Amino acid sequence: MASPDVDSALQASIDAVRSDVAALHGELVRYGLVVWTGGNVSGRVRREGDGADLFVIKPSGVGYDELTPENMILCDLDGNVVAGTPGSDRSPSSDTAAHAYVYRNMPEVGGVVHTHSDYAVAWAARGEEIPCVITAMADEFGGPIPVGPFAIIGDDSIGRGIVDTLRGHRSRAVLMRNHGPFTIGVNAKDAVKAAVMCEDAARTVHLARQGGEPAPIPQEAIDALYHRYQNVYGQNTDDRR
């Protein structure tokens, strides 16, 4: 894609998302959610009043300690690299088509994350949703973390599975079968938080099952916990918990 006409406000938004996305990849390493160069964070570019039909994503095959705002890649919502912009000489993440599909079809989403975190991948390998048996899951996801269909990397098949599974679902995480977790958020940081909490839930529920079947939480309690956390708890701060 040719470079779009960029005014100063749009350029400021692009620069801010580049910085955020580059830095947030460090959180994936910090929380042990990725190995080698696998996994990725992307963030939608917004400007006051509307979206810009652009997003920023990690380059393919670049080590986490080498990531900078300048080598993040700017793409349009069809997943095409915007020519002539910083990083455009590199190939974008192999998951770019999936991220682009999510942004095109879920306009409320401002960030997408994919990780290879151990426990969540283990649930995905079994094709089993993570049941909502701890209050932190009720708070964050409003119920179980669902399983999406098996899909091959490289086109928008994974994106279709993410959208079909999460549209109308409270969860901001999906376990793509035999692959691993993808999470969404209002921005890239929110999607990273969902990835961290997804792995925490996957690990905790796995450990609970080693001692027997976890006790279910009544649906009305899940609903109440989710409502409180999403609408009351920390409502005067940018970040919950």
Short mmCIF file of C-alpha atoms in Angstrom, two decimals:
data_model
loop_
_atom_site.label_atom_id
_atom_site.label_comp_id
_atom_site.label_asym_id
_atom_site.label_seq_id
_atom_site.Cartn_x
_atom_site.Cartn_y
_atom_site.Cartn_z
CA MET A 1 0.00 0.00 0.00
CA ALA A 2 1.24 3.49 -0.83
CA SER A 3 1.88 5.87 2.05
CA PRO A 4 -1.34 7.72 2.97
CA ASP A 5 -1.63 11.45 3.38
CA VAL A 6 -0.63 11.98 6.98
CA ASP A 7 -1.38 15.13 8.94
CA SER A 8 0.37 15.97 12.18
CA ALA A 9 -2.41 14.54 14.36
CA LEU A 10 -2.43 11.23 12.53
CA GLN A 11 1.37 11.04 12.60
CA ALA A 12 1.30 11.62 16.35
CA SER A 13 -1.17 8.73 16.73
CA ILE A 14 0.96 6.44 14.58
CA ASP A 15 4.08 7.32 16.58
CA ALA A 16 2.29 6.71 19.88
CA VAL A 17 1.03 3.28 18.79
CA ARG A 18 4.50 2.36 17.48
CA SER A 19 5.99 3.15 20.89
CA ASP A 20 3.27 1.33 22.80
CA VAL A 21 3.38 -1.81 20.66
CA ALA A 22 7.19 -2.01 20.76
CA ALA A 23 7.25 -1.65 24.55
CA LEU A 24 4.37 -4.05 25.17
CA HIS A 25 6.24 -6.93 23.55
CA GLY A 26 8.53 -6.73 26.57
CA GLU A 27 5.55 -7.60 28.77
CA LEU A 28 5.11 -10.87 26.88
CA VAL A 29 8.71 -11.74 27.76
CA ARG A 30 8.34 -10.48 31.34
CA TYR A 31 5.37 -12.77 31.99
CA GLY A 32 6.86 -15.78 30.17
CA LEU A 33 4.19 -15.89 27.47
CA VAL A 34 6.48 -16.38 24.44
CA VAL A 35 9.56 -18.25 23.29
CA TRP A 36 12.18 -17.18 20.71
CA THR A 37 10.45 -14.82 18.23
CA GLY A 38 6.97 -16.34 18.45
CA GLY A 39 3.97 -14.27 19.46
CA ASN A 40 2.98 -10.72 18.59
CA VAL A 41 1.19 -7.57 19.68
CA SER A 42 -0.64 -5.17 17.39
CA GLY A 43 -2.42 -1.88 18.01
CA ARG A 44 -5.01 0.00 15.99
CA VAL A 45 -4.19 3.58 15.04
CA ARG A 46 -6.95 5.93 16.06
CA ARG A 47 -7.27 9.67 15.72
CA GLU A 48 -9.71 12.01 17.38
CA GLY A 49 -13.20 11.36 16.09
CA ASP A 50 -12.54 8.24 14.02
CA GLY A 51 -10.28 5.36 13.16
CA ALA A 52 -7.49 5.71 10.64
CA ASP A 53 -7.85 2.25 9.01
CA LEU A 54 -4.30 1.46 10.08
CA PHE A 55 -2.60 -0.73 12.65
CA VAL A 56 0.94 -1.39 13.86
CA ILE A 57 2.36 -4.89 14.30
CA LYS A 58 5.63 -6.65 15.07
CA PRO A 59 7.99 -7.60 12.22
CA SER A 60 8.41 -11.29 11.50
CA GLY A 61 11.36 -13.20 12.93
CA VAL A 62 12.88 -10.32 14.90
CA GLY A 63 14.10 -10.99 18.44
CA TYR A 64 12.26 -9.28 21.27
CA ASP A 65 15.37 -7.44 22.44
CA GLU A 66 15.74 -5.93 18.97
CA LEU A 67 12.26 -4.42 18.75
CA THR A 68 12.02 -0.64 18.54
CA PRO A 69 9.25 1.79 17.55
CA GLU A 70 11.07 2.33 14.25
CA ASN A 71 11.00 -1.31 13.19
CA MET A 72 7.34 -1.85 14.00
CA ILE A 73 5.34 -2.18 10.77
CA LEU A 74 2.41 0.02 9.74
CA CYS A 75 -0.34 -1.83 7.84
CA ASP A 76 -3.75 -1.04 6.43
CA LEU A 77 -6.80 -3.06 7.50
CA ASP A 78 -6.28 -5.48 4.63
CA GLY A 79 -2.90 -6.37 6.13
CA ASN A 80 -0.87 -4.57 3.45
CA VAL A 81 2.36 -2.89 4.58
CA VAL A 82 2.30 0.88 4.08
CA ALA A 83 5.21 1.56 1.75
CA GLY A 84 7.77 4.20 2.62
CA THR A 85 7.11 4.10 6.36
CA PRO A 86 9.63 3.01 9.01
CA GLY A 87 9.93 -0.77 9.11
CA SER A 88 8.30 -1.27 5.70
CA ASP A 89 11.45 -2.97 4.38
CA ARG A 90 10.72 -5.94 6.67
CA SER A 91 8.03 -8.60 6.49
CA PRO A 92 5.22 -8.24 9.03
CA SER A 93 4.27 -10.99 11.45
CA SER A 94 2.90 -14.17 9.89
CA ASP A 95 -0.28 -13.48 11.88
CA THR A 96 -0.85 -10.09 10.22
CA ALA A 97 -3.79 -11.29 8.10
CA ALA A 98 -5.50 -12.61 11.24
CA HIS A 99 -5.04 -9.33 13.11
CA ALA A 100 -6.28 -7.35 10.08
CA TYR A 101 -9.42 -9.48 9.85
CA VAL A 102 -10.20 -8.84 13.51
CA TYR A 103 -9.78 -5.08 13.09
CA ARG A 104 -11.97 -5.01 9.96
CA ASN A 105 -14.77 -6.95 11.57
CA MET A 106 -14.64 -5.79 15.21
CA PRO A 107 -14.35 -2.00 15.12
CA GLU A 108 -14.44 -1.82 18.91
CA VAL A 109 -11.13 -3.73 19.12
CA GLY A 110 -8.01 -1.59 19.46
CA GLY A 111 -5.43 -4.28 20.23
CA VAL A 112 -4.77 -7.93 19.38
CA VAL A 113 -2.21 -10.25 20.99
CA HIS A 114 -1.06 -13.77 20.21
CA THR A 115 1.15 -15.76 22.58
CA HIS A 116 2.49 -19.28 22.94
CA SER A 117 2.03 -19.39 26.72
CA ASP A 118 2.46 -22.92 28.05
CA TYR A 119 -0.73 -23.62 29.94
CA ALA A 120 -3.10 -21.88 27.53
CA VAL A 121 -1.49 -23.76 24.62
CA ALA A 122 -1.95 -27.01 26.53
CA TRP A 123 -5.70 -26.35 26.82
CA ALA A 124 -5.78 -25.46 23.11
CA ALA A 125 -3.98 -28.71 22.27
CA ARG A 126 -6.77 -30.61 24.01
CA GLY A 127 -9.41 -28.48 22.28
CA GLU A 128 -10.92 -27.75 25.69
CA GLU A 129 -12.31 -24.47 26.96
CA ILE A 130 -11.12 -23.21 30.33
CA PRO A 131 -14.10 -23.38 32.71
CA CYS A 132 -14.92 -20.36 34.84
CA VAL A 133 -14.20 -21.77 38.29
CA ILE A 134 -12.24 -18.89 39.87
CA THR A 135 -13.47 -15.39 40.61
CA ALA A 136 -10.61 -13.75 38.71
CA MET A 137 -11.93 -15.40 35.53
CA ALA A 138 -15.44 -14.18 36.25
CA ASP A 139 -14.05 -10.68 36.75
CA GLU A 140 -11.92 -10.59 33.64
CA PHE A 141 -13.67 -12.84 31.14
CA GLY A 142 -17.24 -13.14 32.42
CA GLY A 143 -17.29 -16.89 31.94
CA PRO A 144 -15.21 -19.64 30.34
CA ILE A 145 -12.43 -18.97 27.85
CA PRO A 146 -13.73 -20.57 24.64
CA VAL A 147 -12.01 -22.68 22.01
CA GLY A 148 -11.88 -21.53 18.39
CA PRO A 149 -11.54 -23.75 15.32
CA PHE A 150 -8.36 -25.21 13.92
CA ALA A 151 -6.95 -22.91 11.23
CA ILE A 152 -3.75 -22.69 9.22
CA ILE A 153 -1.40 -19.71 9.62
CA GLY A 154 -0.86 -17.39 6.67
CA ASP A 155 -4.26 -16.11 5.57
CA ASP A 156 -7.26 -14.72 7.42
CA SER A 157 -8.57 -18.14 8.55
CA ILE A 158 -7.36 -17.61 12.10
CA GLY A 159 -8.92 -14.15 12.14
CA ARG A 160 -12.23 -15.59 11.02
CA GLY A 161 -12.10 -18.12 13.82
CA ILE A 162 -11.31 -15.43 16.39
CA VAL A 163 -14.17 -13.20 15.26
CA ASP A 164 -16.70 -16.04 14.94
CA THR A 165 -15.84 -17.26 18.44
CA LEU A 166 -15.58 -13.96 20.32
CA ARG A 167 -18.29 -11.89 18.64
CA GLY A 168 -21.07 -11.58 21.21
CA HIS A 169 -18.96 -13.40 23.84
CA ARG A 170 -17.79 -11.75 27.05
CA SER A 171 -14.36 -13.33 26.85
CA ARG A 172 -11.51 -11.29 25.42
CA ALA A 173 -9.48 -14.47 24.93
CA VAL A 174 -9.90 -17.44 22.62
CA LEU A 175 -7.88 -20.65 22.47
CA MET A 176 -7.41 -21.46 18.80
CA ARG A 177 -7.45 -25.24 18.60
CA ASN A 178 -4.01 -26.89 18.41
CA HIS A 179 -2.42 -23.43 18.24
CA GLY A 180 -2.79 -21.14 21.21
CA PRO A 181 -4.39 -18.04 22.68
CA PHE A 182 -5.37 -14.82 20.94
CA THR A 183 -6.69 -11.91 22.97
CA ILE A 184 -8.38 -8.63 22.12
CA GLY A 185 -8.75 -5.34 23.96
CA VAL A 186 -9.78 -1.73 23.69
CA ASN A 187 -6.11 -1.02 23.01
CA ALA A 188 -2.87 -2.98 22.81
CA LYS A 189 -2.18 -2.74 26.55
CA ASP A 190 -5.64 -4.07 27.37
CA ALA A 191 -5.11 -7.01 25.00
CA VAL A 192 -1.74 -7.76 26.65
CA LYS A 193 -3.43 -7.73 30.06
CA ALA A 194 -5.99 -10.22 28.76
CA ALA A 195 -3.14 -12.47 27.55
CA VAL A 196 -1.49 -12.36 30.98
CA MET A 197 -4.78 -13.14 32.74
CA CYS A 198 -5.60 -15.91 30.26
CA GLU A 199 -2.37 -17.72 31.06
CA ASP A 200 -2.89 -17.19 34.79
CA ALA A 201 -6.36 -18.75 34.53
CA ALA A 202 -5.10 -21.62 32.37
CA ARG A 203 -2.37 -22.45 34.89
CA THR A 204 -4.55 -22.11 38.00
CA VAL A 205 -7.43 -24.20 36.68
CA HIS A 206 -4.99 -26.86 35.44
CA LEU A 207 -3.45 -27.08 38.91
CA ALA A 208 -6.89 -27.25 40.53
CA ARG A 209 -7.85 -30.18 38.33
CA GLN A 210 -4.86 -32.16 39.56
CA GLY A 211 -6.66 -32.51 42.90
CA GLY A 212 -10.12 -33.23 41.51
CA GLU A 213 -12.92 -31.52 39.66
CA PRO A 214 -13.01 -27.77 40.43
CA ALA A 215 -16.16 -26.45 42.08
CA PRO A 216 -18.36 -24.48 39.66
CA ILE A 217 -19.38 -20.87 40.29
CA PRO A 218 -23.13 -20.23 39.91
CA GLN A 219 -23.96 -18.24 36.78
CA GLU A 220 -25.62 -15.46 38.76
CA ALA A 221 -22.43 -15.02 40.79
CA ILE A 222 -20.33 -14.92 37.60
CA ASP A 223 -22.66 -12.25 36.21
CA ALA A 224 -22.44 -10.17 39.39
CA LEU A 225 -18.65 -10.45 39.60
CA TYR A 226 -18.24 -9.49 35.94
CA HIS A 227 -20.56 -6.50 36.27
CA ARG A 228 -18.78 -5.23 39.37
CA TYR A 229 -15.31 -5.59 37.93
CA GLN A 230 -16.11 -4.12 34.54
CA ASN A 231 -18.35 -1.28 35.70
CA VAL A 232 -17.55 -0.43 39.33
CA TYR A 233 -14.10 -1.62 40.41
CA GLY A 234 -11.35 0.86 39.56
CA GLN A 235 -13.71 2.98 37.50
CA ASN A 236 -11.70 6.13 38.17
CA THR A 237 -8.41 4.64 36.95
CA ASP A 238 -7.07 3.66 33.56
CA ASP A 239 -6.16 0.15 34.69
CA ARG A 240 -8.08 -2.33 36.81
CA ARG A 241 -6.36 -4.49 39.44
#
